[in-house]
Coordinates of C-alpha atoms in Angstrom, one line a residue:
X1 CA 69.4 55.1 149.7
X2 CA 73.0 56.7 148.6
X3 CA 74.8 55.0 151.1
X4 CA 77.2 51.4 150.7
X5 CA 76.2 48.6 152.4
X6 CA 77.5 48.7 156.2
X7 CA 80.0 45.7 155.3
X8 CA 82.2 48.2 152.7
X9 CA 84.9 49.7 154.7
X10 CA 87.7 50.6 152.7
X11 CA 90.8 50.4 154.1
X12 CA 94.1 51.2 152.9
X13 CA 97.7 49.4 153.4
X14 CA 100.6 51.5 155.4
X15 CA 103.9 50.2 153.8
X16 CA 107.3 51.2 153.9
X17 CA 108.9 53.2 151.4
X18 CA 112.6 52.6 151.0
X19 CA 114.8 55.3 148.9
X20 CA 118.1 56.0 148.9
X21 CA 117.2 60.0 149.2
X22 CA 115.8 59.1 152.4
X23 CA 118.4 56.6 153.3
X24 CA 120.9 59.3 152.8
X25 CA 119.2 61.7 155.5
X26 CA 118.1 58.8 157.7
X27 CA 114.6 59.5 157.3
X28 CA 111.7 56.8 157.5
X29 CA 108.8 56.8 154.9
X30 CA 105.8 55.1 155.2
X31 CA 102.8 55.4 152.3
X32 CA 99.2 55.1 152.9
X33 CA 97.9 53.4 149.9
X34 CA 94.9 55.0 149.3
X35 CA 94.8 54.4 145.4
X36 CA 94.3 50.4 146.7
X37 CA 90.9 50.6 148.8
X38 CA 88.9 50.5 145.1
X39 CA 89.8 50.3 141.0
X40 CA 87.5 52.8 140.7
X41 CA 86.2 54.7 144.3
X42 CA 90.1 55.4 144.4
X43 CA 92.0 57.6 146.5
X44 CA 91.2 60.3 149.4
X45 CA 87.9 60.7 146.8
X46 CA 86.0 58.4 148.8
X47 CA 86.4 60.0 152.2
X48 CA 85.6 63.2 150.2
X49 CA 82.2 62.2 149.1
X50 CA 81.4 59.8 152.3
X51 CA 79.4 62.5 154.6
X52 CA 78.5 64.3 151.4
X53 CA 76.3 60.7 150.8
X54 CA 75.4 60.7 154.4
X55 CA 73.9 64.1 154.1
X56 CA 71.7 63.6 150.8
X57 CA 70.8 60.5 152.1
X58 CA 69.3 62.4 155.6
X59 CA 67.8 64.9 152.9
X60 CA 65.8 61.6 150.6
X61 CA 67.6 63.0 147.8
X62 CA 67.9 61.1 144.6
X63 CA 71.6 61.2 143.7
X64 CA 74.3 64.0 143.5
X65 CA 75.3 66.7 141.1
X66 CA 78.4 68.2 141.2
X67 CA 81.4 69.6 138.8
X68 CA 85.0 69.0 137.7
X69 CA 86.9 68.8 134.6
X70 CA 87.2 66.6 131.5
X71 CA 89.9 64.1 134.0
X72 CA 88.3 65.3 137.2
X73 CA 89.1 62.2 139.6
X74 CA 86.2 63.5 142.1
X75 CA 83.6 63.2 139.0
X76 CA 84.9 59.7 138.1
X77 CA 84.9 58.7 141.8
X78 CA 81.0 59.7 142.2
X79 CA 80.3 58.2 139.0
X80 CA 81.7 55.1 139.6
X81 CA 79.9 55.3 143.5
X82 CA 76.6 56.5 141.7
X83 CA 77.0 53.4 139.4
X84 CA 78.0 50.5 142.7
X85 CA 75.5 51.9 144.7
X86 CA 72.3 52.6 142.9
X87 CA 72.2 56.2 143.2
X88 CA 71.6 59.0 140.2
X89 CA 74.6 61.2 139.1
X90 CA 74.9 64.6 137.4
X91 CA 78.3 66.2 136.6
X92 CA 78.7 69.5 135.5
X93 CA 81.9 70.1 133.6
X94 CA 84.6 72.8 133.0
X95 CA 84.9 74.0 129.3
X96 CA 83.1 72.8 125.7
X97 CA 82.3 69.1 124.8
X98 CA 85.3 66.4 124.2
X99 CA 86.2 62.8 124.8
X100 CA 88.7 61.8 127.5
X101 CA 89.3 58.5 129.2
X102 CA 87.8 60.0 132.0
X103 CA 84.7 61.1 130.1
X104 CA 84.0 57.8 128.6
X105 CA 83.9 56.5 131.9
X106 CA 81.6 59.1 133.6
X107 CA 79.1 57.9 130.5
X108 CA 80.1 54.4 130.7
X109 CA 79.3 54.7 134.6
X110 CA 75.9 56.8 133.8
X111 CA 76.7 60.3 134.8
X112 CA 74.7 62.7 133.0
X113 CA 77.2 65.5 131.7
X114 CA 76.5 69.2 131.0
X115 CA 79.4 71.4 129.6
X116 CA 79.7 74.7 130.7
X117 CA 82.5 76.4 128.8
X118 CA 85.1 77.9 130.7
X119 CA 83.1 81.5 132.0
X120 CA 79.7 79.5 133.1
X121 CA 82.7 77.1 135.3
X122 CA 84.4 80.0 136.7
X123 CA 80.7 81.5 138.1
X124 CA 80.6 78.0 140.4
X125 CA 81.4 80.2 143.4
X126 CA 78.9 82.9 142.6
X127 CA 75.9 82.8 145.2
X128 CA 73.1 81.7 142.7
X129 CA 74.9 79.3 140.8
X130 CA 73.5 76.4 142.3
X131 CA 69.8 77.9 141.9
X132 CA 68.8 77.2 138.2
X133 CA 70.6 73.4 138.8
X134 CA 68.7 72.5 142.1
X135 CA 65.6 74.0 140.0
X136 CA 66.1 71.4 136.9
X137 CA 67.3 68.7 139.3
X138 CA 65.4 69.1 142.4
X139 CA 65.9 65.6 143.5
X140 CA 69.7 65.7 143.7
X141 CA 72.2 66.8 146.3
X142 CA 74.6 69.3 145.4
X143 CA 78.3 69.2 146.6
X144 CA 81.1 71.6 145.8
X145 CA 84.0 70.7 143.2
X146 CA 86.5 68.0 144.7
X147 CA 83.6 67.1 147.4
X148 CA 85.0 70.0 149.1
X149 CA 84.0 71.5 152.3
X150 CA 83.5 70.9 156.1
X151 CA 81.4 67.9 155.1
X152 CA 84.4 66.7 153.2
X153 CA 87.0 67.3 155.4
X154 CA 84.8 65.6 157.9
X155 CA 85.7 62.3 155.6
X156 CA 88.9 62.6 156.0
X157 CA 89.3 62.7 160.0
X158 CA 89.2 58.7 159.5
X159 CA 92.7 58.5 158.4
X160 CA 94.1 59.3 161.1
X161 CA 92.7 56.0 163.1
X162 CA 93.5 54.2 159.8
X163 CA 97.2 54.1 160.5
X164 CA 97.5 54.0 164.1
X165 CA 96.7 49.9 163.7
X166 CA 99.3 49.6 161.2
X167 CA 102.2 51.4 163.0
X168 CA 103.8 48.0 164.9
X169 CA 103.8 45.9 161.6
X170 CA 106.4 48.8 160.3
X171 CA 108.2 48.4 163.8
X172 CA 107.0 52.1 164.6
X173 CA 106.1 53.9 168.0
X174 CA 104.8 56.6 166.2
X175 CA 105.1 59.3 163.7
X176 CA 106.3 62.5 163.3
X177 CA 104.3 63.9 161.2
X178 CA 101.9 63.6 157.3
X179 CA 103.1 64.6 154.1
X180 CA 100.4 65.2 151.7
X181 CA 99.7 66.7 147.9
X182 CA 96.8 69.6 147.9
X183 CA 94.4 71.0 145.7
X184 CA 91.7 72.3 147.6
X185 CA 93.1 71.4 151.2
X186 CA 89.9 69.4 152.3
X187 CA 92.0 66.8 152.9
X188 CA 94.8 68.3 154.4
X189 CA 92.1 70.0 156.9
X190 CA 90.4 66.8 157.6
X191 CA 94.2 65.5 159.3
X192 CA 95.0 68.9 160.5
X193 CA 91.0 68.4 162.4
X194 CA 91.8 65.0 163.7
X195 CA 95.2 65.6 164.8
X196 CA 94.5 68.7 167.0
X197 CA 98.0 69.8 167.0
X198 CA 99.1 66.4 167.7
X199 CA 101.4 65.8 164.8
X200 CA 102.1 68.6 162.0
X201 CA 100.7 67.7 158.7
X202 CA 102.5 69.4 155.7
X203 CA 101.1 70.5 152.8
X204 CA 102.6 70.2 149.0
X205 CA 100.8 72.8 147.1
X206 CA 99.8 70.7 143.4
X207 CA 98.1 74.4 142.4
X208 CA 99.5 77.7 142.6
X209 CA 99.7 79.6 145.7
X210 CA 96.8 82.2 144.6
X211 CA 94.4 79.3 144.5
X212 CA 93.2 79.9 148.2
X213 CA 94.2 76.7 150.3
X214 CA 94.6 78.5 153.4
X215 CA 91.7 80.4 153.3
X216 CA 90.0 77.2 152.3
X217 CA 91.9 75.3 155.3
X218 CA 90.8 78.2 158.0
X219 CA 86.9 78.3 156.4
X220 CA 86.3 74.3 157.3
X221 CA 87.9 75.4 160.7
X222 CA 85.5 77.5 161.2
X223 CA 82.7 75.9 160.1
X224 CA 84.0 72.7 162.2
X225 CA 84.1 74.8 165.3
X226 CA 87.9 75.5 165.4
X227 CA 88.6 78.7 164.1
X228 CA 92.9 79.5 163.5
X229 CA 93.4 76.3 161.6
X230 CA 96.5 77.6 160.1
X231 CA 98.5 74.9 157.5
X232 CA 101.6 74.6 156.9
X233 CA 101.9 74.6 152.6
X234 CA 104.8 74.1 150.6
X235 CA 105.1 74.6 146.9
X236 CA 105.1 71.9 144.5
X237 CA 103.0 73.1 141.7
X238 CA 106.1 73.5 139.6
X239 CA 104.6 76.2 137.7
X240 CA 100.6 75.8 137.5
X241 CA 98.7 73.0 137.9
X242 CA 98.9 70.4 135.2
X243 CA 102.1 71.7 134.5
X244 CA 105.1 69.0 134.0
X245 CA 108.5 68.5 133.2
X246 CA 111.4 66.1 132.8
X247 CA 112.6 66.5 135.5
X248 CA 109.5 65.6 137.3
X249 CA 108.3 62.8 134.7
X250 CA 112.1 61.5 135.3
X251 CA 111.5 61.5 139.5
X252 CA 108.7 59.6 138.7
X253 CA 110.0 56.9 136.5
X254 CA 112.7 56.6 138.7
X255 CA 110.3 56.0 141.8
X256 CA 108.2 53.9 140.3
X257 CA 111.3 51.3 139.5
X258 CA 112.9 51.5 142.3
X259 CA 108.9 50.8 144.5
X260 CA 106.7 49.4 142.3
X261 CA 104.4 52.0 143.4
X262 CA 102.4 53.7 140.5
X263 CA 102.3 57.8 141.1
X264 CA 100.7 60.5 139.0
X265 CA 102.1 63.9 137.7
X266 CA 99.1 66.1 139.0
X267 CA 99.5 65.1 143.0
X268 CA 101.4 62.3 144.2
X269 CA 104.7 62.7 142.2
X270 CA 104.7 66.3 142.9
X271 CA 104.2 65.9 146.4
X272 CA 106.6 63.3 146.6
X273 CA 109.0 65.1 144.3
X274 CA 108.8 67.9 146.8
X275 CA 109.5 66.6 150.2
X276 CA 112.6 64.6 148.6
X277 CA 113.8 68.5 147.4
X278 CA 113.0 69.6 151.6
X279 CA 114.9 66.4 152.7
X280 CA 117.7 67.2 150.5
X281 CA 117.5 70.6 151.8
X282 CA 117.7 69.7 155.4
X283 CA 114.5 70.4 156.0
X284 CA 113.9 67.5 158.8
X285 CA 116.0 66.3 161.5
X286 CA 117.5 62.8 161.1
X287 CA 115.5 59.7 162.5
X288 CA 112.2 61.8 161.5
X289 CA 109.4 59.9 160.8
X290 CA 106.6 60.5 158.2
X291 CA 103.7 59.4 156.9
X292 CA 102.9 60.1 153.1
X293 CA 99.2 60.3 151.4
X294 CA 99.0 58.6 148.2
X295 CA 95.7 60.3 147.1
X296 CA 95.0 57.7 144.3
X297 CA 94.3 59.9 140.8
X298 CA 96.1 57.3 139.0
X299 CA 92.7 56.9 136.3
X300 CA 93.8 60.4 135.7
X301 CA 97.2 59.3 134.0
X302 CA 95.9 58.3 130.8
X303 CA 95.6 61.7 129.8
X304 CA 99.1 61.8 130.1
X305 CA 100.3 58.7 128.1

């Protein structure tokens, strides 16, 4: 069994964000706290993995094996499930042996790690990659990097429903629309999926723009049985992923102060960083109403300090 127990439902807070860049354009915030529904299952991780578990479990599978990097948030996510829940976990990682926070924790939480340099990670989309893994591990599940995917976007159609409750306590009728950091876009599908052109959900781009999110975005359409799902993506890599700067660490101090909400470099304080530079820029009409994703990550800051 790789499924929680029917009584853990995570759910995340929707609260009010108050700056004075959105003051200044009469704009109203409102932040799903998705880095609150665990210390460790964190984030828009869990709604990743969710139907990923439900399938493996349908299959009698053992546990899951998947891949990431040496601070890959989706590996310490289904380490840290593996680890609650009682199920086995294999990670296969990007690039040579090393010790990261993140690392100590997948070994702490008992993932079993195999390192596969930086060519054997790049083959992860070639059709037999998965075929001399499933042969070794024959028990376990695989799911793609991130927990991508139909099944994974499938997750994420749950958010939706998890603010609609929450909307009178702000003094809200409604929204306008989601702002939301992306790196593979299973998330941003999973909203674009549930909303059905209902509101527009805007996408701040935390990789570069040759990295495929659309095409990603439009293959879980298809797969999901609505083909054309076309995303709106803005750029906010600033540069490349991983990439920082002062300005961006300065945003983020700054944020932090003045809300008390923790953000990390990779996603959220780019995303956020990036719809403040839009606002500035006009890009909304005044009285607009959004709703922003925090996507948790925040485990992965300590490769920052």
């Amino acid at each position: 069994m790789l499924l929680p127990p029917s009584d853990w439902q995570p759910q995340a807070p929707l609260e009010p964000l108050h700056l004075d860049w959105l003051s200044a354009a009469s704009l109203e915030l409102a932040i799903l706290r998705l880095d609150l529904i665990d210390p460790f299952i964190s984030g828009n991780k869990w709604f990743k993995l969710i139907e990923h578990l439900r399938a493996a479990d349908r299959a009698g599978a053992a546990g899951i094996i998947s891949l990431g990097g040496a601070h890959s948030n989706h590996l310490h996510a289904l380490a840290a499930a593996g680890q609650r829940f009682g199920f086995r976990t294999v990670g296969l990682l990007r690039g040579h042996a090393q010790q990261t926070p993140t690392v100590n924790d997948l070994q702490a939480f008992g993932m079993q790690l195999h390192w596969l340099g930086y060519g054997g990670y790049r083959a992860r989309h070639e059709a037999g990659f998965w075929t001399p893994w499933q042969a070794q591990y024959p028990e376990l599940w695989p799911v793609p990097e991130g927990g991508g995917g139909w099944p994974g976007a499938k997750g994420c159609l749950s958010l939706k429903a998890m603010v609609g409750p929450q909307l009178s306590r702000l003094g809200w009728s409604g929204y306008d629309g989601w702002w939301l950091a992306c790196g593979t876009g299973t998330t941003l599908a999973g909203l674009m999926l549930a909303e059905a052109g209902e509101h527009p959900v805007y996408g701040a781009l935390a990789v570069p723009g040759d990295h495929g999110v659309a095409q990603q975005v439009e293959a879980i359409g298809q797969e999901a049985g609505s083909p054309g799902l076309r995303c709106e993506l803005f750029d906010a890599s600033r540069g490349g992923f991983g990439k920082v700067d002062p300005l961006l660490l300065d945003f983020i101090a700054r944020t932090e102060h003045a809300t008390g909400i923790p953000l990390e470099p990779l996603y959220t304080g780019k995303a956020l960083l990036a719809l403040r530079q839009h606002v500035e820029a006009g890009r909304f009409e005044r009285g607009t109403r959004l709703i922003f994703i925090h996507t948790g990550g925040l485990q992965g800051r300590r490769g920052f300090q």
